[in-house]
PDB file of C-alpha atoms and ligand atoms in Angstrom:
ATOM      1  CA  UNK A   1     -82.136 -43.233  91.006  1.00 63.00           C
ATOM      2  CA  UNK A   2     -81.038 -40.579  93.387  1.00 86.00           C
ATOM      3  CA  UNK A   3     -83.918 -38.235  93.935  1.00 96.00           C
ATOM      4  CA  UNK A   4     -86.866 -39.940  95.596  1.00 98.00           C
ATOM      5  CA  UNK A   5     -90.276 -38.584  96.473  1.00 98.00           C
ATOM      6  CA  UNK A   6     -92.340 -39.970  99.349  1.00 98.00           C
ATOM      7  CA  UNK A   7     -95.853 -38.523  98.960  1.00 99.00           C
ATOM      8  CA  UNK A   8     -98.595 -39.187 101.487  1.00 99.00           C
ATOM      9  CA  UNK A   9    -102.328 -38.873 101.989  1.00 98.00           C
ATOM     10  CA  UNK A  10    -103.105 -38.669 105.687  1.00 98.00           C
ATOM     11  CA  UNK A  11    -106.114 -37.399 107.636  1.00 98.00           C
ATOM     12  CA  UNK A  12    -104.873 -37.718 111.224  1.00 97.00           C
ATOM     13  CA  UNK A  13    -101.100 -37.630 110.810  1.00 98.00           C
ATOM     14  CA  UNK A  14    -100.328 -41.327 111.238  1.00 98.00           C
ATOM     15  CA  UNK A  15     -99.476 -41.934 107.593  1.00 98.00           C
ATOM     16  CA  UNK A  16     -97.537 -38.672 107.445  1.00 98.00           C
ATOM     17  CA  UNK A  17     -95.388 -40.070 110.251  1.00 98.00           C
ATOM     18  CA  UNK A  18     -94.851 -43.314 108.349  1.00 98.00           C
ATOM     19  CA  UNK A  19     -93.808 -41.324 105.286  1.00 98.00           C
ATOM     20  CA  UNK A  20     -91.263 -39.462 107.425  1.00 98.00           C
ATOM     21  CA  UNK A  21     -89.886 -42.769 108.727  1.00 98.00           C
ATOM     22  CA  UNK A  22     -89.567 -44.101 105.165  1.00 98.00           C
ATOM     23  CA  UNK A  23     -87.884 -40.857 104.118  1.00 98.00           C
ATOM     24  CA  UNK A  24     -85.380 -41.046 106.962  1.00 98.00           C
ATOM     25  CA  UNK A  25     -84.545 -44.666 106.273  1.00 98.00           C
ATOM     26  CA  UNK A  26     -84.008 -44.067 102.550  1.00 98.00           C
ATOM     27  CA  UNK A  27     -82.037 -40.927 103.330  1.00 98.00           C
ATOM     28  CA  UNK A  28     -79.785 -42.967 105.613  1.00 97.00           C
ATOM     29  CA  UNK A  29     -79.339 -45.431 102.729  1.00 96.00           C
ATOM     30  CA  UNK A  30     -77.821 -42.591 100.687  1.00 95.00           C
ATOM     31  CA  UNK A  31     -80.759 -41.321  98.639  1.00 97.00           C
ATOM     32  CA  UNK A  32     -81.847 -37.736  98.322  1.00 97.00           C
ATOM     33  CA  UNK A  33     -85.433 -37.887  99.620  1.00 98.00           C
ATOM     34  CA  UNK A  34     -88.260 -35.407  99.661  1.00 98.00           C
ATOM     35  CA  UNK A  35     -91.321 -36.160 101.842  1.00 98.00           C
ATOM     36  CA  UNK A  36     -94.464 -34.203 100.909  1.00 98.00           C
ATOM     37  CA  UNK A  37     -98.244 -34.254 101.183  1.00 98.00           C
ATOM     38  CA  UNK A  38     -99.607 -35.878  98.005  1.00 98.00           C
ATOM     39  CA  UNK A  39    -102.006 -32.966  97.506  1.00 98.00           C
ATOM     40  CA  UNK A  40     -99.052 -30.603  97.011  1.00 98.00           C
ATOM     41  CA  UNK A  41     -97.304 -32.604  94.312  1.00 98.00           C
ATOM     42  CA  UNK A  42     -97.831 -30.936  90.950  1.00 97.00           C
ATOM     43  CA  UNK A  43     -94.951 -32.364  88.953  1.00 97.00           C
ATOM     44  CA  UNK A  44     -92.552 -35.295  89.011  1.00 98.00           C
ATOM     45  CA  UNK A  45     -89.845 -33.505  87.046  1.00 97.00           C
ATOM     46  CA  UNK A  46     -86.483 -34.373  88.532  1.00 97.00           C
ATOM     47  CA  UNK A  47     -87.950 -37.219  90.604  1.00 98.00           C
ATOM     48  CA  UNK A  48     -86.441 -40.620  89.800  1.00 97.00           C
ATOM     49  CA  UNK A  49     -88.648 -42.902  91.893  1.00 98.00           C
ATOM     50  CA  UNK A  50     -91.801 -42.464  93.935  1.00 98.00           C
ATOM     51  CA  UNK A  51     -93.412 -43.942  97.025  1.00 98.00           C
ATOM     52  CA  UNK A  52     -97.079 -43.073  97.514  1.00 98.00           C
ATOM     53  CA  UNK A  53     -98.446 -43.779 100.987  1.00 98.00           C
ATOM     54  CA  UNK A  54    -102.128 -43.496 101.814  1.00 98.00           C
ATOM     55  CA  UNK A  55    -104.237 -44.081 104.896  1.00 98.00           C
ATOM     56  CA  UNK A  56    -107.057 -46.590 104.399  1.00 97.00           C
ATOM     57  CA  UNK A  57    -110.486 -45.507 105.580  1.00 97.00           C
ATOM     58  CA  UNK A  58    -113.452 -47.836 105.078  1.00 96.00           C
ATOM     59  CA  UNK A  59    -111.429 -49.882 102.584  1.00 96.00           C
ATOM     60  CA  UNK A  60    -110.623 -46.866 100.473  1.00 97.00           C
ATOM     61  CA  UNK A  61    -107.178 -45.436  99.919  1.00 98.00           C
ATOM     62  CA  UNK A  62    -106.804 -41.792 100.947  1.00 98.00           C
ATOM     63  CA  UNK A  63    -108.249 -39.397  98.372  1.00 98.00           C
ATOM     64  CA  UNK A  64    -105.053 -37.324  98.144  1.00 98.00           C
ATOM     65  CA  UNK A  65    -103.073 -40.436  97.225  1.00 98.00           C
ATOM     66  CA  UNK A  66    -105.651 -41.483  94.607  1.00 98.00           C
ATOM     67  CA  UNK A  67    -105.748 -38.011  93.090  1.00 98.00           C
ATOM     68  CA  UNK A  68    -101.984 -37.815  92.856  1.00 98.00           C
ATOM     69  CA  UNK A  69    -101.953 -41.063  90.926  1.00 98.00           C
ATOM     70  CA  UNK A  70    -104.669 -39.783  88.615  1.00 97.00           C
ATOM     71  CA  UNK A  71    -102.871 -36.469  87.958  1.00 98.00           C
ATOM     72  CA  UNK A  72     -99.487 -38.073  87.373  1.00 98.00           C
ATOM     73  CA  UNK A  73    -100.481 -41.410  85.909  1.00 98.00           C
ATOM     74  CA  UNK A  74     -98.259 -41.292  82.846  1.00 98.00           C
ATOM     75  CA  UNK A  75     -95.262 -39.910  84.752  1.00 98.00           C
ATOM     76  CA  UNK A  76     -95.686 -42.641  87.368  1.00 98.00           C
ATOM     77  CA  UNK A  77     -95.831 -45.322  84.697  1.00 98.00           C
ATOM     78  CA  UNK A  78     -92.362 -44.236  83.570  1.00 97.00           C
ATOM     79  CA  UNK A  79     -90.796 -44.461  87.046  1.00 98.00           C
ATOM     80  CA  UNK A  80     -90.269 -47.118  89.692  1.00 98.00           C
ATOM     81  CA  UNK A  81     -93.172 -46.727  92.130  1.00 98.00           C
ATOM     82  CA  UNK A  82     -94.087 -48.404  95.404  1.00 98.00           C
ATOM     83  CA  UNK A  83     -97.421 -48.030  97.156  1.00 98.00           C
ATOM     84  CA  UNK A  84     -97.969 -48.084 100.899  1.00 98.00           C
ATOM     85  CA  UNK A  85    -101.234 -48.575 102.770  1.00 98.00           C
ATOM     86  CA  UNK A  86    -101.827 -47.727 106.403  1.00 95.00           C
ATOM     87  CA  UNK A  87    -103.286 -49.209 108.287  1.00 88.00           C
ATOM     88  CA  UNK A  88    -104.908 -51.824 110.327  1.00 93.00           C
ATOM     89  CA  UNK A  89    -105.334 -51.276 114.037  1.00 94.00           C
ATOM     90  CA  UNK A  90    -105.055 -53.842 116.803  1.00 89.00           C
ATOM     91  CA  UNK A  91    -103.717 -57.337 116.504  1.00 84.00           C
ATOM     92  CA  UNK A  92    -104.586 -57.628 112.823  1.00 83.00           C
ATOM     93  CA  UNK A  93    -101.937 -54.973 112.122  1.00 82.00           C
ATOM     94  CA  UNK A  94     -99.127 -57.437 112.503  1.00 80.00           C
ATOM     95  CA  UNK A  95    -100.530 -60.289 110.495  1.00 74.00           C
ATOM     96  CA  UNK A  96     -98.003 -61.231 107.837  1.00 74.00           C
ATOM     97  CA  UNK A  97     -98.452 -59.528 104.445  1.00 83.00           C
ATOM     98  CA  UNK A  98    -101.798 -57.762 104.339  1.00 91.00           C
ATOM     99  CA  UNK A  99    -102.814 -57.469 100.667  1.00 93.00           C
ATOM    100  CA  UNK A 100    -103.858 -54.137  99.137  1.00 95.00           C
ATOM    101  CA  UNK A 101    -107.550 -53.251  99.060  1.00 96.00           C
ATOM    102  CA  UNK A 102    -109.162 -53.783  95.666  1.00 96.00           C
ATOM    103  CA  UNK A 103    -108.839 -50.114  94.730  1.00 96.00           C
ATOM    104  CA  UNK A 104    -105.091 -50.065  95.438  1.00 98.00           C
ATOM    105  CA  UNK A 105    -104.563 -53.335  93.583  1.00 98.00           C
ATOM    106  CA  UNK A 106    -106.160 -51.747  90.511  1.00 98.00           C
ATOM    107  CA  UNK A 107    -104.013 -48.640  90.806  1.00 98.00           C
ATOM    108  CA  UNK A 108    -100.911 -50.831  91.098  1.00 98.00           C
ATOM    109  CA  UNK A 109    -101.596 -52.553  87.824  1.00 97.00           C
ATOM    110  CA  UNK A 110    -102.558 -49.314  86.096  1.00 97.00           C
ATOM    111  CA  UNK A 111     -99.209 -47.682  86.838  1.00 98.00           C
ATOM    112  CA  UNK A 112     -97.107 -50.846  86.956  1.00 98.00           C
ATOM    113  CA  UNK A 113     -96.096 -50.329  90.579  1.00 98.00           C
ATOM    114  CA  UNK A 114     -93.197 -52.489  91.690  1.00 98.00           C
ATOM    115  CA  UNK A 115     -94.603 -53.324  95.062  1.00 97.00           C
ATOM    116  CA  UNK A 116     -97.041 -52.671  97.858  1.00 97.00           C
ATOM    117  CA  UNK A 117     -96.863 -52.954 101.607  1.00 97.00           C
ATOM    118  CA  UNK A 118     -99.398 -52.538 104.397  1.00 97.00           C
ATOM    119  CA  UNK A 119     -98.123 -51.047 107.635  1.00 96.00           C
ATOM    120  CA  UNK A 120    -100.074 -50.923 110.888  1.00 96.00           C
ATOM    121  CA  UNK A 121    -101.834 -47.641 111.586  1.00 97.00           C
ATOM    122  CA  UNK A 122    -102.466 -45.316 114.473  1.00 97.00           C
ATOM    123  CA  UNK A 123    -105.622 -43.989 116.043  1.00 97.00           C
ATOM    124  CA  UNK A 124    -105.204 -41.512 118.851  1.00 96.00           C
ATOM    125  CA  UNK A 125    -107.407 -41.720 121.929  1.00 95.00           C
ATOM    126  CA  UNK A 126    -108.493 -38.123 121.365  1.00 94.00           C
ATOM    127  CA  UNK A 127    -109.558 -38.643 117.729  1.00 95.00           C
ATOM    128  CA  UNK A 128    -112.551 -36.549 116.714  1.00 94.00           C
ATOM    129  CA  UNK A 129    -115.112 -36.949 113.954  1.00 92.00           C
ATOM    130  CA  UNK A 130    -117.563 -39.663 113.070  1.00 92.00           C
ATOM    131  CA  UNK A 131    -116.997 -42.590 113.343  1.00 93.00           C
ATOM    132  CA  UNK A 132    -113.371 -42.143 114.420  1.00 95.00           C
ATOM    133  CA  UNK A 133    -114.271 -41.055 117.950  1.00 95.00           C
ATOM    134  CA  UNK A 134    -116.362 -44.135 118.602  1.00 94.00           C
ATOM    135  CA  UNK A 135    -113.666 -46.357 117.118  1.00 93.00           C
ATOM    136  CA  UNK A 136    -110.991 -44.695 119.236  1.00 95.00           C
ATOM    137  CA  UNK A 137    -112.989 -45.433 122.386  1.00 93.00           C
ATOM    138  CA  UNK A 138    -112.450 -49.128 121.660  1.00 92.00           C
ATOM    139  CA  UNK A 139    -109.282 -49.276 119.629  1.00 93.00           C
ATOM    140  CA  UNK A 140    -106.875 -46.404 120.187  1.00 96.00           C
ATOM    141  CA  UNK A 141    -103.167 -47.051 119.820  1.00 96.00           C
ATOM    142  CA  UNK A 142    -100.167 -46.972 117.552  1.00 97.00           C
ATOM    143  CA  UNK A 143     -99.385 -50.056 115.508  1.00 96.00           C
ATOM    144  CA  UNK A 144     -96.765 -48.440 113.282  1.00 97.00           C
ATOM    145  CA  UNK A 145     -93.579 -50.450 113.616  1.00 95.00           C
ATOM    146  CA  UNK A 146     -90.366 -48.545 112.823  1.00 97.00           C
ATOM    147  CA  UNK A 147     -88.441 -51.800 112.586  1.00 96.00           C
ATOM    148  CA  UNK A 148     -90.823 -53.169 109.952  1.00 95.00           C
ATOM    149  CA  UNK A 149     -90.621 -49.865 108.065  1.00 97.00           C
ATOM    150  CA  UNK A 150     -86.819 -49.964 108.146  1.00 98.00           C
ATOM    151  CA  UNK A 151     -86.815 -53.480 106.825  1.00 97.00           C
ATOM    152  CA  UNK A 152     -89.109 -52.584 103.935  1.00 97.00           C
ATOM    153  CA  UNK A 153     -87.172 -49.387 103.125  1.00 98.00           C
ATOM    154  CA  UNK A 154     -83.991 -51.460 102.941  1.00 98.00           C
ATOM    155  CA  UNK A 155     -85.605 -53.745 100.363  1.00 98.00           C
ATOM    156  CA  UNK A 156     -86.678 -50.731  98.271  1.00 98.00           C
ATOM    157  CA  UNK A 157     -83.173 -49.271  98.538  1.00 97.00           C
ATOM    158  CA  UNK A 158     -81.787 -52.600  97.326  1.00 97.00           C
ATOM    159  CA  UNK A 159     -84.090 -52.666  94.302  1.00 97.00           C
ATOM    160  CA  UNK A 160     -83.247 -49.062  93.423  1.00 96.00           C
ATOM    161  CA  UNK A 161     -79.532 -49.771  93.595  1.00 94.00           C
ATOM    162  CA  UNK A 162     -80.008 -52.825  91.385  1.00 93.00           C
ATOM    163  CA  UNK A 163     -81.848 -50.652  88.833  1.00 90.00           C
ATOM    164  CA  UNK A 164     -78.932 -48.217  88.898  1.00 85.00           C
ATOM    165  CA  UNK A 165     -76.487 -51.015  88.288  1.00 82.00           C
ATOM    166  CA  UNK A 166     -78.245 -52.061  85.066  1.00 75.00           C
ATOM    167  CA  UNK A 167     -78.918 -48.508  83.849  1.00 69.00           C
TER     168      UNK A 167
HETATM  169  C1  LIG B 201    -113.332 -44.242 110.574  1.00 71.51           C
HETATM  170  C2  LIG B 201    -112.140 -45.096 110.344  1.00 71.51           C
HETATM  171  C3  LIG B 201    -112.176 -46.099 109.372  1.00 71.51           C
HETATM  172  C4  LIG B 201    -111.041 -46.912 109.138  1.00 71.51           C
HETATM  173  N1  LIG B 201    -111.104 -47.882 108.184  1.00 71.51           N
HETATM  174  C5  LIG B 201    -110.006 -48.675 107.967  1.00 71.51           C
HETATM  175  C6  LIG B 201    -110.016 -49.699 106.974  1.00 71.51           C
HETATM  176  O1  LIG B 201    -110.987 -49.913 106.261  1.00 71.51           O
HETATM  177  N2  LIG B 201    -108.891 -50.439 106.819  1.00 71.51           N
HETATM  178  C7  LIG B 201    -107.778 -50.240 107.569  1.00 71.51           C
HETATM  179  O2  LIG B 201    -106.786 -50.946 107.409  1.00 71.51           O
HETATM  180  N3  LIG B 201    -107.721 -49.249 108.496  1.00 71.51           N
HETATM  181  C8  LIG B 201    -108.809 -48.484 108.727  1.00 71.51           C
HETATM  182  N4  LIG B 201    -108.761 -47.487 109.673  1.00 71.51           N
HETATM  183  C9  LIG B 201    -107.517 -47.254 110.397  1.00 71.51           C
HETATM  184  C10 LIG B 201    -106.747 -46.098 109.775  1.00 71.51           C
HETATM  185  O3  LIG B 201    -106.323 -46.455 108.495  1.00 71.51           O
HETATM  186  C11 LIG B 201    -105.540 -45.770 110.660  1.00 71.51           C
HETATM  187  O4  LIG B 201    -106.022 -45.134 111.815  1.00 71.51           O
HETATM  188  C12 LIG B 201    -104.520 -44.922 109.933  1.00 71.51           C
HETATM  189  O5  LIG B 201    -103.311 -44.917 110.646  1.00 71.51           O
HETATM  190  C13 LIG B 201    -105.021 -43.497 109.739  1.00 71.51           C
HETATM  191  O6  LIG B 201    -104.050 -42.751 109.063  1.00 71.51           O
HETATM  192  P1  LIG B 201    -103.902 -41.174 109.217  1.00 71.51           P
HETATM  193  O7  LIG B 201    -103.602 -40.914 110.676  1.00 71.51           O
HETATM  194  O8  LIG B 201    -102.768 -40.861 108.328  1.00 71.51           O
HETATM  195  O9  LIG B 201    -105.189 -40.550 108.782  1.00 71.51           O
HETATM  196  C14 LIG B 201    -109.874 -46.694 109.909  1.00 71.51           C
HETATM  197  C15 LIG B 201    -109.851 -45.669 110.871  1.00 71.51           C
HETATM  198  C16 LIG B 201    -110.951 -44.883 111.106  1.00 71.51           C
HETATM  199  C17 LIG B 201    -110.877 -43.813 112.143  1.00 71.51           C
END
């Protein structure tokens, strides 16, 4: 379990940043980690375990994350996989344990994912596009919490090491 892939689907960069944080934390825990946009992943050869992170827009997981799962479904079923959703804005972001949206819950069972976590998101004040600009006028900010990410990454690292020990 040494080569890990953190793949992300991100429209405005917030989830890409979370993926980088996860990658750094797992790298610091001793794993060899590659962080890449989900749309660029064409093969999981040589990858031992996978984390797929996707932004949630209108209760749907980012298309790039969904497509990666569809393309690599059988390869993902053979590997330990964790899914990440991002993310609620405002006070709701730090409610304990936000469950996956329906779509992500289905994907989890399809590929036998080991776990899922929701991290707070980010919406920049200068966001463009509809309806992001209107939302940003009311609710801009960054609710990504590096400490929470570190904590979660440590639990994943622990599970991966345990899998190694029984291999
Ligand atoms: C138009 C719009 C719709 C959103 N819908 C949801 C949602 O349904 N659930 C949620 O948790 N977050 C929602 N968000 C918050 C985003 O998931 C959050 O901003 C996230 O960090 C965006 O990730 P990205 O920067 O990687 O694109 C929405 C944001 C926007 C702008």
